Tab-separated table of C-alpha atoms in Angstrom:
chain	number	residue	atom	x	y	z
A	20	UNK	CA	26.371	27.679	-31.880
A	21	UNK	CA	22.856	27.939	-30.324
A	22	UNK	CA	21.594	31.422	-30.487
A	23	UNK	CA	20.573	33.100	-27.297
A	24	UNK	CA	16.427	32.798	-28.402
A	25	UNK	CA	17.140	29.202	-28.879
A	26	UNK	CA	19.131	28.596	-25.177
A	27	UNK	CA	15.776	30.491	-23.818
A	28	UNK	CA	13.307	28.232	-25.347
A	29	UNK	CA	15.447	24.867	-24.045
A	30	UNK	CA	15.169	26.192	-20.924
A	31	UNK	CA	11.599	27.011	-21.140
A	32	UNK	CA	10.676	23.375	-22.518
A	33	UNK	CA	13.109	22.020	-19.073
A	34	UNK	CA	11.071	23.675	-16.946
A	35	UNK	CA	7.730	22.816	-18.186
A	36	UNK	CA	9.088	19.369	-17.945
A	37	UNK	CA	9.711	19.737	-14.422
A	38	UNK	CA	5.607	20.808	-13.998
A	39	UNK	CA	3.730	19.136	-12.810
A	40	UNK	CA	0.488	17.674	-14.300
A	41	UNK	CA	-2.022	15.636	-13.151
A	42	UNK	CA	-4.002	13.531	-15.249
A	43	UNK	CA	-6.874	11.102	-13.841
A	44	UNK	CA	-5.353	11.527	-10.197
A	45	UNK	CA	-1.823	10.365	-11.381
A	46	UNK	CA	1.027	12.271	-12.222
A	47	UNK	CA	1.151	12.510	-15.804
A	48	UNK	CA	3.567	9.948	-17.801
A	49	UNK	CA	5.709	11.522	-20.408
A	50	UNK	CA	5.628	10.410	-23.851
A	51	UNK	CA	8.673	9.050	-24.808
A	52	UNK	CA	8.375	9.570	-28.798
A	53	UNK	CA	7.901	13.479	-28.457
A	54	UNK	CA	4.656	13.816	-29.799
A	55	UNK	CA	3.771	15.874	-27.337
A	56	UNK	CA	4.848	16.530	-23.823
A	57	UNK	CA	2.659	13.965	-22.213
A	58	UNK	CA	1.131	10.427	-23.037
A	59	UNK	CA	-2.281	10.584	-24.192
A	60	UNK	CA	-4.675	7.388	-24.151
A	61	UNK	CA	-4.256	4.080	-22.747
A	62	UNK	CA	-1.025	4.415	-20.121
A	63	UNK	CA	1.106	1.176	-19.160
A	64	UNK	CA	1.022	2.038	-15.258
A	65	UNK	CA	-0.951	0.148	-13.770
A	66	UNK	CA	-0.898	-2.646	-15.355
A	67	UNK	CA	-3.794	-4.393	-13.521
A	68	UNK	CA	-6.708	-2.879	-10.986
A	69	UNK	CA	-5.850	-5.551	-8.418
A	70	UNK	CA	-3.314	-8.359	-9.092
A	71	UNK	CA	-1.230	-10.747	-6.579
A	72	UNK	CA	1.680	-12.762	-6.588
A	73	UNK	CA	1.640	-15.584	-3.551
A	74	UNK	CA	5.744	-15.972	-4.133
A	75	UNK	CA	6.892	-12.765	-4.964
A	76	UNK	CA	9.692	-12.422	-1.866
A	77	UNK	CA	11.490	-14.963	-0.163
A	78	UNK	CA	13.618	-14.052	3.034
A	79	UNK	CA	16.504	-16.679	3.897
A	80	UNK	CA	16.382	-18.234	7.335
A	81	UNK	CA	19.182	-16.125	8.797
A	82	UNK	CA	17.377	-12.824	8.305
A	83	UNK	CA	14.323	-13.605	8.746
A	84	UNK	CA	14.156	-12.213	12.319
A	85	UNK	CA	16.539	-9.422	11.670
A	86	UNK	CA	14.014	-8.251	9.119
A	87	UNK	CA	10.998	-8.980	11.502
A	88	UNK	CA	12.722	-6.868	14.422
A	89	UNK	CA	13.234	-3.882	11.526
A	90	UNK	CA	10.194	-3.760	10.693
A	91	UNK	CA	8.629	-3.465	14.048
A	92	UNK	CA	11.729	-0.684	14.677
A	93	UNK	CA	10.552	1.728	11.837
A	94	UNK	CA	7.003	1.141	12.221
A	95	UNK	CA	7.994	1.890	16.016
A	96	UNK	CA	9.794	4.987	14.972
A	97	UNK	CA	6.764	6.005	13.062
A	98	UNK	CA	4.214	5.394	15.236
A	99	UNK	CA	5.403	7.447	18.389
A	100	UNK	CA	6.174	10.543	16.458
A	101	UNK	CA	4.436	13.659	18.042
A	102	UNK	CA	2.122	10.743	19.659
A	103	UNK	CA	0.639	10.083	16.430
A	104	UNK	CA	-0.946	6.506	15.562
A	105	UNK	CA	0.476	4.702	12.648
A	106	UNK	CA	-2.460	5.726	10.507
A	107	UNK	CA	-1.296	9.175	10.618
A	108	UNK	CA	2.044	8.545	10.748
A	109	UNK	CA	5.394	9.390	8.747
A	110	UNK	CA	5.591	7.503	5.611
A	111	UNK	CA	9.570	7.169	4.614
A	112	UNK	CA	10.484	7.948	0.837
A	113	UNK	CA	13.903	6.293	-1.410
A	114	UNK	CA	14.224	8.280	-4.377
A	115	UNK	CA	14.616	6.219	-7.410
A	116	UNK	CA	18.673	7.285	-8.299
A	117	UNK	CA	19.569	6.925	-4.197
A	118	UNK	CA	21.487	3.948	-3.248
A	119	UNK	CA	19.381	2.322	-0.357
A	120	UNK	CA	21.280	2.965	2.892
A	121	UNK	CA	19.429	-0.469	4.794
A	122	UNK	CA	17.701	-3.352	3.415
A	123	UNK	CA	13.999	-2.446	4.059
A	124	UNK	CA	15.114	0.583	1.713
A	125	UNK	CA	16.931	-1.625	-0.480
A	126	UNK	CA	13.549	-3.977	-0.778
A	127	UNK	CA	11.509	-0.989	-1.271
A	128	UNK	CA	13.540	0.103	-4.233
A	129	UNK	CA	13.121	-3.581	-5.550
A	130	UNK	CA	9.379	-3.194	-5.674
A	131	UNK	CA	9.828	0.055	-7.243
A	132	UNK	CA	11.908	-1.030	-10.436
A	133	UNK	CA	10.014	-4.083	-10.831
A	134	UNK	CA	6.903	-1.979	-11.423
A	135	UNK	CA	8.674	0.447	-13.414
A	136	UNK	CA	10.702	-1.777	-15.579
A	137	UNK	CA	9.245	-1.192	-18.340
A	138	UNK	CA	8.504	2.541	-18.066
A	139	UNK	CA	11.589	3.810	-20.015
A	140	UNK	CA	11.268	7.240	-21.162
A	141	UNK	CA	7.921	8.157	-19.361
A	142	UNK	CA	9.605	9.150	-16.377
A	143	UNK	CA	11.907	11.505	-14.511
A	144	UNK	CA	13.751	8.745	-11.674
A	145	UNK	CA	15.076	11.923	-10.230
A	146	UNK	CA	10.912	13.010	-9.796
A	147	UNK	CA	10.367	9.381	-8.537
A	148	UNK	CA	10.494	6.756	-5.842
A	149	UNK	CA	8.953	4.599	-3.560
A	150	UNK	CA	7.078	5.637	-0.805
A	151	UNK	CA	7.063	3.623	2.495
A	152	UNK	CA	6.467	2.217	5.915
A	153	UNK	CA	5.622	-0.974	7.653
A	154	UNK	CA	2.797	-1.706	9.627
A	155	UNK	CA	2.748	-4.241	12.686
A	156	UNK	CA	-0.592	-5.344	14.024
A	157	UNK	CA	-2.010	-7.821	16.825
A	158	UNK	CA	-3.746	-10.099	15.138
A	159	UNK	CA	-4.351	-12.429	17.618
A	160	UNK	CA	-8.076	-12.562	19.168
A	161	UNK	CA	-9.091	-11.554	22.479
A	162	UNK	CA	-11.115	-13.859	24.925
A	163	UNK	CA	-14.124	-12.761	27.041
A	164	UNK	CA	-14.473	-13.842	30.938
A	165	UNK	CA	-15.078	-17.342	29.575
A	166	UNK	CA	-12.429	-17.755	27.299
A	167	UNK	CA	-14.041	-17.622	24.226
A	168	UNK	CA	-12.862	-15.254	21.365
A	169	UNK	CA	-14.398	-11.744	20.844
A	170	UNK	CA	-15.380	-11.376	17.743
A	171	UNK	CA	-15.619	-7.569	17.784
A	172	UNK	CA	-12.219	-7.026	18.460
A	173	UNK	CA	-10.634	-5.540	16.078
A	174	UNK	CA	-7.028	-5.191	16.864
A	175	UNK	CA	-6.039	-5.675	13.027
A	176	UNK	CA	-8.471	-3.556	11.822
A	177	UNK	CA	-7.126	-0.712	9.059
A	178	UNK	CA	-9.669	1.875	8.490
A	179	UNK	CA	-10.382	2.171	4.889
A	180	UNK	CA	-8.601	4.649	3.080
A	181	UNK	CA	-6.855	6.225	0.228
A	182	UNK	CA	-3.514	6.334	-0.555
A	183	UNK	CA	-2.397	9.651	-1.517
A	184	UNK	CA	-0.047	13.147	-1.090
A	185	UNK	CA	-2.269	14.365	1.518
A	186	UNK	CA	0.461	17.487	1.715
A	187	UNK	CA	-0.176	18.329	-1.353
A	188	UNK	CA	-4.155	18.567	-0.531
A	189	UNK	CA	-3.024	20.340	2.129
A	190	UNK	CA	-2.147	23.164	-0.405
A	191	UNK	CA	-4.148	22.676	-2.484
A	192	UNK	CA	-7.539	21.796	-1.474
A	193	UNK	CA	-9.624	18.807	-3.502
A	194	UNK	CA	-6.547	17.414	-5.411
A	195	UNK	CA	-5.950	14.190	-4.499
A	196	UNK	CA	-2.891	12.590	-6.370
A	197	UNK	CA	-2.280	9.374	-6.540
A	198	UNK	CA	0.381	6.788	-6.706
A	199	UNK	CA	0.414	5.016	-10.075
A	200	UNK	CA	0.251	1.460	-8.189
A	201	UNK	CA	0.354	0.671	-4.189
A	202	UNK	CA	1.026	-2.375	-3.062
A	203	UNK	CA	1.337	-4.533	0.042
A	204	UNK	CA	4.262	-7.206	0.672
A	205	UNK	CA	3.205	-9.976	3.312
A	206	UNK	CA	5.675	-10.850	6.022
A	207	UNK	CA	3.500	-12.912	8.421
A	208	UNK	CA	0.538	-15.382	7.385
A	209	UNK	CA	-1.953	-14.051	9.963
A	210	UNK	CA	-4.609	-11.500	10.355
A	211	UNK	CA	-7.012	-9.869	8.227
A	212	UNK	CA	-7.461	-9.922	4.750
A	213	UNK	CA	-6.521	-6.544	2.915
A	214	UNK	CA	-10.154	-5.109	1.527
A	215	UNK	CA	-9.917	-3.269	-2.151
A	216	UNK	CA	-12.852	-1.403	-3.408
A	217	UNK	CA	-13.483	-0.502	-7.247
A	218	UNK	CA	-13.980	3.017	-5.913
A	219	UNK	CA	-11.758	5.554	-7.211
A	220	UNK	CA	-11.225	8.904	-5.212
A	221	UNK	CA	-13.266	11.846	-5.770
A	222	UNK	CA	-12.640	14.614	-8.568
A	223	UNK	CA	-11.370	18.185	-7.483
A	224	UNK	CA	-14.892	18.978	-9.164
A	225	UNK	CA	-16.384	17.617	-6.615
A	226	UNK	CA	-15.761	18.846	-2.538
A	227	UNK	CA	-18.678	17.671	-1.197
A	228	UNK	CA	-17.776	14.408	-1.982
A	229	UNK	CA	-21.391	13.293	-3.135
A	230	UNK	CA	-19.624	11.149	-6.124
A	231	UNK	CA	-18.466	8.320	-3.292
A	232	UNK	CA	-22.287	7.485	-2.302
A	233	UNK	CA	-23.518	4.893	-4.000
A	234	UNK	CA	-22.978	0.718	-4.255
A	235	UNK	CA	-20.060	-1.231	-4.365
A	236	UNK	CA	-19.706	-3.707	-7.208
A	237	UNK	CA	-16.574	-5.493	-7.206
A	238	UNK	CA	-14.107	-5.673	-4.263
A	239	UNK	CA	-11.426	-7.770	-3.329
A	240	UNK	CA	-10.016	-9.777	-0.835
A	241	UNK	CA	-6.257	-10.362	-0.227
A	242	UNK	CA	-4.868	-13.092	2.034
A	243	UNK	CA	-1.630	-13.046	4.290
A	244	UNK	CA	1.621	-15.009	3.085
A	245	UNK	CA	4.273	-15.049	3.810
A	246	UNK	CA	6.131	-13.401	0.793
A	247	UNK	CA	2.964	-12.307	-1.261
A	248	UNK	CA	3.122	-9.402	-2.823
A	249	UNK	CA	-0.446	-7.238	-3.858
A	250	UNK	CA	-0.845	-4.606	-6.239
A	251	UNK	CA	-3.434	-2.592	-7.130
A	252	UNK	CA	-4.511	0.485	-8.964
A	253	UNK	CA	-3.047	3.827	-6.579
A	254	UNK	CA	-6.285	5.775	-6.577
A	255	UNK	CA	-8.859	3.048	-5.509
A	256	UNK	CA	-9.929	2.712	-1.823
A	257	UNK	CA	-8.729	0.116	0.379
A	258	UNK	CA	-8.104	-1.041	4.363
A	259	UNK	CA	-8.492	-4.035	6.311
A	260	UNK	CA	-11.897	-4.217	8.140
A	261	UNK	CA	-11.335	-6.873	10.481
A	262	UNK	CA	-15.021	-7.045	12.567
A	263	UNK	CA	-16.318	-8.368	8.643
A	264	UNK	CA	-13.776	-9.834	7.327
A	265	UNK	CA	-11.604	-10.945	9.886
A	266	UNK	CA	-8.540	-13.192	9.152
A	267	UNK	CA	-6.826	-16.211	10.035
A	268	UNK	CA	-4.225	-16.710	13.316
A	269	UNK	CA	-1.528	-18.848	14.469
A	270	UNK	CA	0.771	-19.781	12.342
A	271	UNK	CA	0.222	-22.111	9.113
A	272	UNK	CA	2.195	-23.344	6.069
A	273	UNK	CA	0.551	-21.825	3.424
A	274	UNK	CA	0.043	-23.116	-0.355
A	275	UNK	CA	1.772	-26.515	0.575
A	276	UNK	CA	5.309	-25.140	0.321
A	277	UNK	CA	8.103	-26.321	2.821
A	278	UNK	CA	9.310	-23.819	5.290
A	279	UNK	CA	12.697	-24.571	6.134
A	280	UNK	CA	12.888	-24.991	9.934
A	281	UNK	CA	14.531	-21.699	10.970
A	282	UNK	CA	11.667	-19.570	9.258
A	283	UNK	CA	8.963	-22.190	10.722
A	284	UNK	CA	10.499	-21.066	14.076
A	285	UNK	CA	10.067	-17.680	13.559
A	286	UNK	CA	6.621	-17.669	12.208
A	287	UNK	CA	5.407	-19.261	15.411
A	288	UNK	CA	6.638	-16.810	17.406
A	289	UNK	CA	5.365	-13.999	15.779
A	290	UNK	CA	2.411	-15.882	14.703
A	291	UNK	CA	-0.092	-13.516	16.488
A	292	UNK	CA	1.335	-10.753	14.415
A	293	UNK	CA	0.106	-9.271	10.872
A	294	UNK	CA	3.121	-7.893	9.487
A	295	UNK	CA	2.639	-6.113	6.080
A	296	UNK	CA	5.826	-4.244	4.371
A	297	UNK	CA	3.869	-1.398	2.274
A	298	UNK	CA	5.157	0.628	-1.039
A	299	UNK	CA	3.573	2.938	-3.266
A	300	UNK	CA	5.088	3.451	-6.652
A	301	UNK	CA	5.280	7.323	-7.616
A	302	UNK	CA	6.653	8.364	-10.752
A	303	UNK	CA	7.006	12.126	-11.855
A	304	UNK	CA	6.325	12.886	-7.983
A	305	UNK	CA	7.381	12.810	-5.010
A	306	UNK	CA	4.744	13.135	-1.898
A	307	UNK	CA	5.619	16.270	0.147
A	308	UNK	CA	5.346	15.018	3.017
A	309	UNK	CA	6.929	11.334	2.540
A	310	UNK	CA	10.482	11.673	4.362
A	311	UNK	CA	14.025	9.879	4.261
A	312	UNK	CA	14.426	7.269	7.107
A	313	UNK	CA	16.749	8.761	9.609
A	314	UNK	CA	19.767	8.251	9.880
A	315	UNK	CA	20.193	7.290	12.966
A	316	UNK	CA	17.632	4.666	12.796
A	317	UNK	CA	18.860	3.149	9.425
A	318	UNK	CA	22.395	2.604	11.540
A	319	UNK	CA	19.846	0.973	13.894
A	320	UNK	CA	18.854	-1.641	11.627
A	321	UNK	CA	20.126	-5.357	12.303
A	322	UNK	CA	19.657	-6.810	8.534
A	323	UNK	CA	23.393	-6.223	6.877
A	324	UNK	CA	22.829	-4.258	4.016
A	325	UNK	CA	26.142	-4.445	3.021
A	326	UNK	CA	25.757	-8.232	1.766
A	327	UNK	CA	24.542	-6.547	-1.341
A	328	UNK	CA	28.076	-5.126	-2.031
A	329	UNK	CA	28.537	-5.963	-6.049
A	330	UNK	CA	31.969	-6.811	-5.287
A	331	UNK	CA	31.024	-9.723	-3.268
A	332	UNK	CA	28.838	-11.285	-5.811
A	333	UNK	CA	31.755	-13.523	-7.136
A	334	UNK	CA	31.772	-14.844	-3.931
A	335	UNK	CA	30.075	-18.079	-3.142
A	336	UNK	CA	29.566	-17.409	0.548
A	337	UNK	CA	27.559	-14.349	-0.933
A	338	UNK	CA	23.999	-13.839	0.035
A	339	UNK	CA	21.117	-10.903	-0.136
A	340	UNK	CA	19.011	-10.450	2.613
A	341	UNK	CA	16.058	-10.915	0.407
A	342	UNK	CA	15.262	-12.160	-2.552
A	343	UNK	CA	13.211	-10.638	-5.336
A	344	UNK	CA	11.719	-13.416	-7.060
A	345	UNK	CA	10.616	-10.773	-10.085
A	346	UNK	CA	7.242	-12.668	-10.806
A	347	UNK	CA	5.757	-11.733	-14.239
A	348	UNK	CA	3.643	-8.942	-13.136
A	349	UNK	CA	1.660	-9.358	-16.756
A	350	UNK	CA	0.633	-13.011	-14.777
A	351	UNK	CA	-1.209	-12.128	-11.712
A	352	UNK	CA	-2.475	-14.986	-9.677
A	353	UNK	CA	-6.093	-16.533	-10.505
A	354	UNK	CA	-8.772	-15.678	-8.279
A	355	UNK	CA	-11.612	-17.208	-7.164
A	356	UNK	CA	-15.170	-15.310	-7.514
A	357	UNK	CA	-17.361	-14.974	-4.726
A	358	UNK	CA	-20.976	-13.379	-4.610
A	359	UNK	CA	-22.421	-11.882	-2.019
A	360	UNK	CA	-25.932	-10.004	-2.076
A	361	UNK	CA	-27.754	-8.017	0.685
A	362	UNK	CA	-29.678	-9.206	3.509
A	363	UNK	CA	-33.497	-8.349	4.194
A	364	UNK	CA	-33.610	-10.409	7.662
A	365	UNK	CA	-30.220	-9.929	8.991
A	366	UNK	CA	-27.044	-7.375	7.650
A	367	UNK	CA	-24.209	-6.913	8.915
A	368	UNK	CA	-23.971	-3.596	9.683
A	369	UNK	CA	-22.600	-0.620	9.034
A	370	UNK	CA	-18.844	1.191	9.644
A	371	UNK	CA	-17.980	4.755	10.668
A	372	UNK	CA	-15.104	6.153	8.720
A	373	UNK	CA	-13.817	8.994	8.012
A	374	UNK	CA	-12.734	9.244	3.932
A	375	UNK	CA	-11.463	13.005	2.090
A	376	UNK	CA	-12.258	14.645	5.234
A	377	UNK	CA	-15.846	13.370	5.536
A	378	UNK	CA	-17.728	10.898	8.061
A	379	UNK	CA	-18.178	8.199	5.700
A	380	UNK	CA	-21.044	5.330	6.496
A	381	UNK	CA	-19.755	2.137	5.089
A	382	UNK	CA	-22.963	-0.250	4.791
A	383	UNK	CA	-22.238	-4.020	4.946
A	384	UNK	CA	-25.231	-5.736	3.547
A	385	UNK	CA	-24.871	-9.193	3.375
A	386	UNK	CA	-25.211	-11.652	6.800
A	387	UNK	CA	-22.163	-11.099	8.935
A	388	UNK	CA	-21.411	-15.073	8.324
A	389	UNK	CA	-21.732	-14.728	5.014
A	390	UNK	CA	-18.762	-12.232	5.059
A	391	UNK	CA	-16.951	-14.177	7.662
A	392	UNK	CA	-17.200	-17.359	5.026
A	393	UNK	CA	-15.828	-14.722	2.282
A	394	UNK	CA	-12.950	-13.894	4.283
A	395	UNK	CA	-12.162	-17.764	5.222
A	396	UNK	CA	-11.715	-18.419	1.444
A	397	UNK	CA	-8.438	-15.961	2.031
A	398	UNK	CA	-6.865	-18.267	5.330
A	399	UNK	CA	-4.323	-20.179	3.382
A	400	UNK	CA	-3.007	-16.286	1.883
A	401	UNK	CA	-5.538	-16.438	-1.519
A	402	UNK	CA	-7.027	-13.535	-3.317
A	403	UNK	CA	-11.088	-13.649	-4.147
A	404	UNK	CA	-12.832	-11.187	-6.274
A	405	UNK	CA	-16.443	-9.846	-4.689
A	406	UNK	CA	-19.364	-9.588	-6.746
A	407	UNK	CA	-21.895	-7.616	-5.346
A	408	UNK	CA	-25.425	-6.999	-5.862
A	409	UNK	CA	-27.512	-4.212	-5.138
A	410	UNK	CA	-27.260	-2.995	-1.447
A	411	UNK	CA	-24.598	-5.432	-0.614
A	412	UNK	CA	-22.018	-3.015	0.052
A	413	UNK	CA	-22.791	1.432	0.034
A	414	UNK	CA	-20.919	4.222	0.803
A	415	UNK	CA	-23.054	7.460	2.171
A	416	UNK	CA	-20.831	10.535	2.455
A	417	UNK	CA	-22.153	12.615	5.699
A	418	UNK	CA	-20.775	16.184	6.640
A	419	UNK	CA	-16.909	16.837	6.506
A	420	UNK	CA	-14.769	16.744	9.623
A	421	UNK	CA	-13.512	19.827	10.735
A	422	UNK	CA	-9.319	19.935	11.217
A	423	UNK	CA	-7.858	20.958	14.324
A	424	UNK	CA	-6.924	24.136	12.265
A	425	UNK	CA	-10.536	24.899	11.317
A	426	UNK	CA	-11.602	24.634	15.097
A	427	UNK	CA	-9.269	26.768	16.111
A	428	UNK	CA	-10.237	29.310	13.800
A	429	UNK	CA	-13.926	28.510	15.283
A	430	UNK	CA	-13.173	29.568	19.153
C-alpha cells in the first residue's frame, strides 16, 4: 500500500505535468526516459525549418468538389463571424484522442499524426491537436479600362504574419507560443506563392519589438499544387505578398502528372481560386481560443465521412475521401536557390504591416521584376530558397497599434 505522503507527491508530480512550460516559443516536449521532466537539447519537432512535399494528398475524382464546396463552407462560416475578415477569424481545433466528426477534420488529424509519428512519449494527445481553417482567395487578376491586368491588385494577398495562441497573449502580454510545425496543404494550383521568412518571433524580453528590425537572409517561396503539402518551423514569419511575388492563374497540370478527367474539370472551374487547407501541429497545448467546428455545420458538410468506417475496409467498393500519401517527411523536396540583392536605381518598395501589435515596414529591395521572375520559378507548384544580400529584404518595427480596448480606455 502507498502511504498517504507518497499518494500526495504522485499527485503533485501529475499536476506539474499538466503545467505548462514554454521553451524557445514552443510548448515544452517531455522527456520520455525520465531524466527529468522535460527534454533538454536538440528536440525532434520540427524536423526541418521549411520542407515540401509536391504529392503529399491526393483527392479521388468523386470528392473532389464535395471537398472544394467544404472548404469554401467553413472558411465561409469563419469569415462572417461578428463581421470579422478571415485574417481574424475563428480557427477550428480536433483534439488528438477525438474521432473526426467530417472529413476536413478527419484530414486535419492526418496531418497531425504524420508529424507526430514519431513523438512517442514527449507528449500528452489529450494536451494536443491540430489547429485549423481553410482559406479561399480570388486569385484571378483584375483588368483596367483597357483590359490589361492590374498588377497591384492584390486579391490573394495574405499579410505576413505569425502563427500563434494570440489568447494566450491576450493574458499574458509578450508570450507568444508557438506551434511546433504549421503547415499549408494545396487544393488549387493558382495564386500566390506562400512567403517564409527565417525570422523567428520576438522574446517576452523584448515588447518593443526592436529584435524584428534588421535584414532578411534566407526566405522561401512555396508554389500551389494541387496536393502539396508545406511545412515549416511554427514560430517563423510567413504570408503571401501577392503585389511582389504574385502567382500563377488558370488552371495547369503541374509536375507532368495526369489528372484524371473529373479532377481536370474541376480545376478549371475553380481555376481563379487559391484554395489552401491550413494546420498547425500543437503538442502539450491547446490554443485558447482555437474552437470545435460546429455542429451544425459539420452535418453541413457534403464529403461522406462515414466512408472511413473500419468495418467497410474489407470491402472492395470501399474508398476514403482522401488519401494520405504519408511522404517521408525526413525527404523534403529539393529546392532550387535563387539570389536576389538590393537595388540602388530602382526597389521595389516597401509594405505596411502590422506584426506583435506593431506597424511593421517591410522593405523589398530588389527590382520589382526581379521578384516577379523569383516568384515565376514557383508557377508549376515548386519551392525556391531566397538568398539575400544586404538591404534586399528589412523589417523596421514602428510604434505599436493601439487595441480597440486601449482606445476605449483613451476617451
Amino acid at each position: 500500500r502507498t502511504s498517504a505522503a507518497e499518494e500526495e507527491d504522485q499527485d503533485v508530480r501529475a499536476s506539474h505535468e499538466n503545467d505548462l512550460v514554454i521553451r524557445d516559443g514552443f510548448p515544452a516536449l517531455k522527456n520520455p526516459n525520465g531524466k527529468g521532466p522535460f527534454i533538454s537539447g536538440d528536440e525532434p519537432l520540427p524536423r526541418h525549418t521549411f520542407a515540401s512535399y509536391s504529392q503529399a494528398l491526393e483527392i479521388p475524382d468523386e470528392f473532389s468538389d464535395s471537398i472544394q464546396r467544404d472548404c469554401q463552407r467553413v472558411f465561409t462560416a469563419r469569415s462572417t463571424e461578428d463581421q470579422a475578415s478571415y485574417s481574424v477569424g475563428t480557427t477550428f481545433f480536433v483534439p488528438a484522442v477525438m474521432q473526426p466528426r467530417c472529413a476536413l477534420e478527419g484530414l486535419a488529424l492526418a496531418i497531425f499524426q504524420a508529424h507526430v509519428k514519431d513523438l512517442d512519449g514527449t507528449y500528452n494527445p489529450e494536451q494536443s491537436g491540430a489547429e485549423w481553417w481553410t482559406l479561399i482567395l480570388d486569385a484571378s487578376k483584375k483588368q483596367d479600362a483597357n483590359g490589361k491586368e492590374d498588377d497591384e491588385d492584390e486579391s490573394d494577398e495574405v499579410g505576413m504574419h505569425y502563427d500563434a495562441d494570440y489568447g494566450l497573449e491576450d493574458q499574458m502580454p509578450n508570450i507568444l507560443l508557438h506551434p511546433r510545425v504549421a503547415t499549408v496543404t494545396y487544393l488549387s494550383n493558382v495564386g500566390a506563392p506562400t512567403l517564409v521568412l527565417n525570422k523567428h518571433s520576438p522574446p517576452p524580453s523584448d515588447p518593443e519589438r526592436k529584435s524584428l528590425n534588421g535584414d532578411i537572409r534566407q526566405a522561401w517561396l512555396s508554389g500551389a499544387k494541387y496536393g502539396k503539402h508545406l511545412a515549416f518551423d511554427g514560430r517563423l514569419l510567413h504570408g503571401a505578398p501577392a503585389l511582389f511575388f504574385p502567382g500563377s492563374s488558370g488552371a495547369k497540370v503541374n509536375g507532368g502528372g495526369k489528372e484524371p478527367d473529373l479532377k481536370r474539370q474541376k480545376v478549371e472551374e475553380n481555376q481563379e481560386k487559391r484554395v489552401t487547407f491550413l494546420v498547425n501541429v500543437w503538442v502539450n497545448h491547446c490554443p485558447i481560443d482555437a474552437e470545435l467546428l460546429d455542429d451544425d455545420i459539420c452535418k453541413q458538410m457534403e464529403t461522406p465521412w462515414e466512408v472511413l468506417d473500419t468495418s467497410k475496409k474489407g470491402d472492395s467498393s470501399f474508398k476514403p475521401p482522401f488519401v494520405w500519401k504519408n511522404p517521408d517527411l525526413a525527404k523534403p523536396d529539393t529546392n532550387e536557390k535563387i539570389s536576389l540583392k538590393a537595388s540602388m536605381e530602382d526597389p521595389a518598395g516597401t509594405d505596411e504591416v502590422v506584426v506583435c501589435e506593431h506597424q511593421v515596414t517591410f522593405s523589398y529591395g530588389p527590382t520589382m521584376a526581379e521578384l516577379h521572375a523569383a516568384a515565376s520559378k514557383t508557377t508549376a507548384g515548386e519551392s525556391v530558397e531566397l538568398v539575400l544580400g544586404e538591404g534586399a529584404m528589412s523589417l523596421e518595427v514602428g510604434e505599436k497599434v493601439q487595441s480597440e480596448d486601449e482606445e476605449d480606455d483613451d476617451k
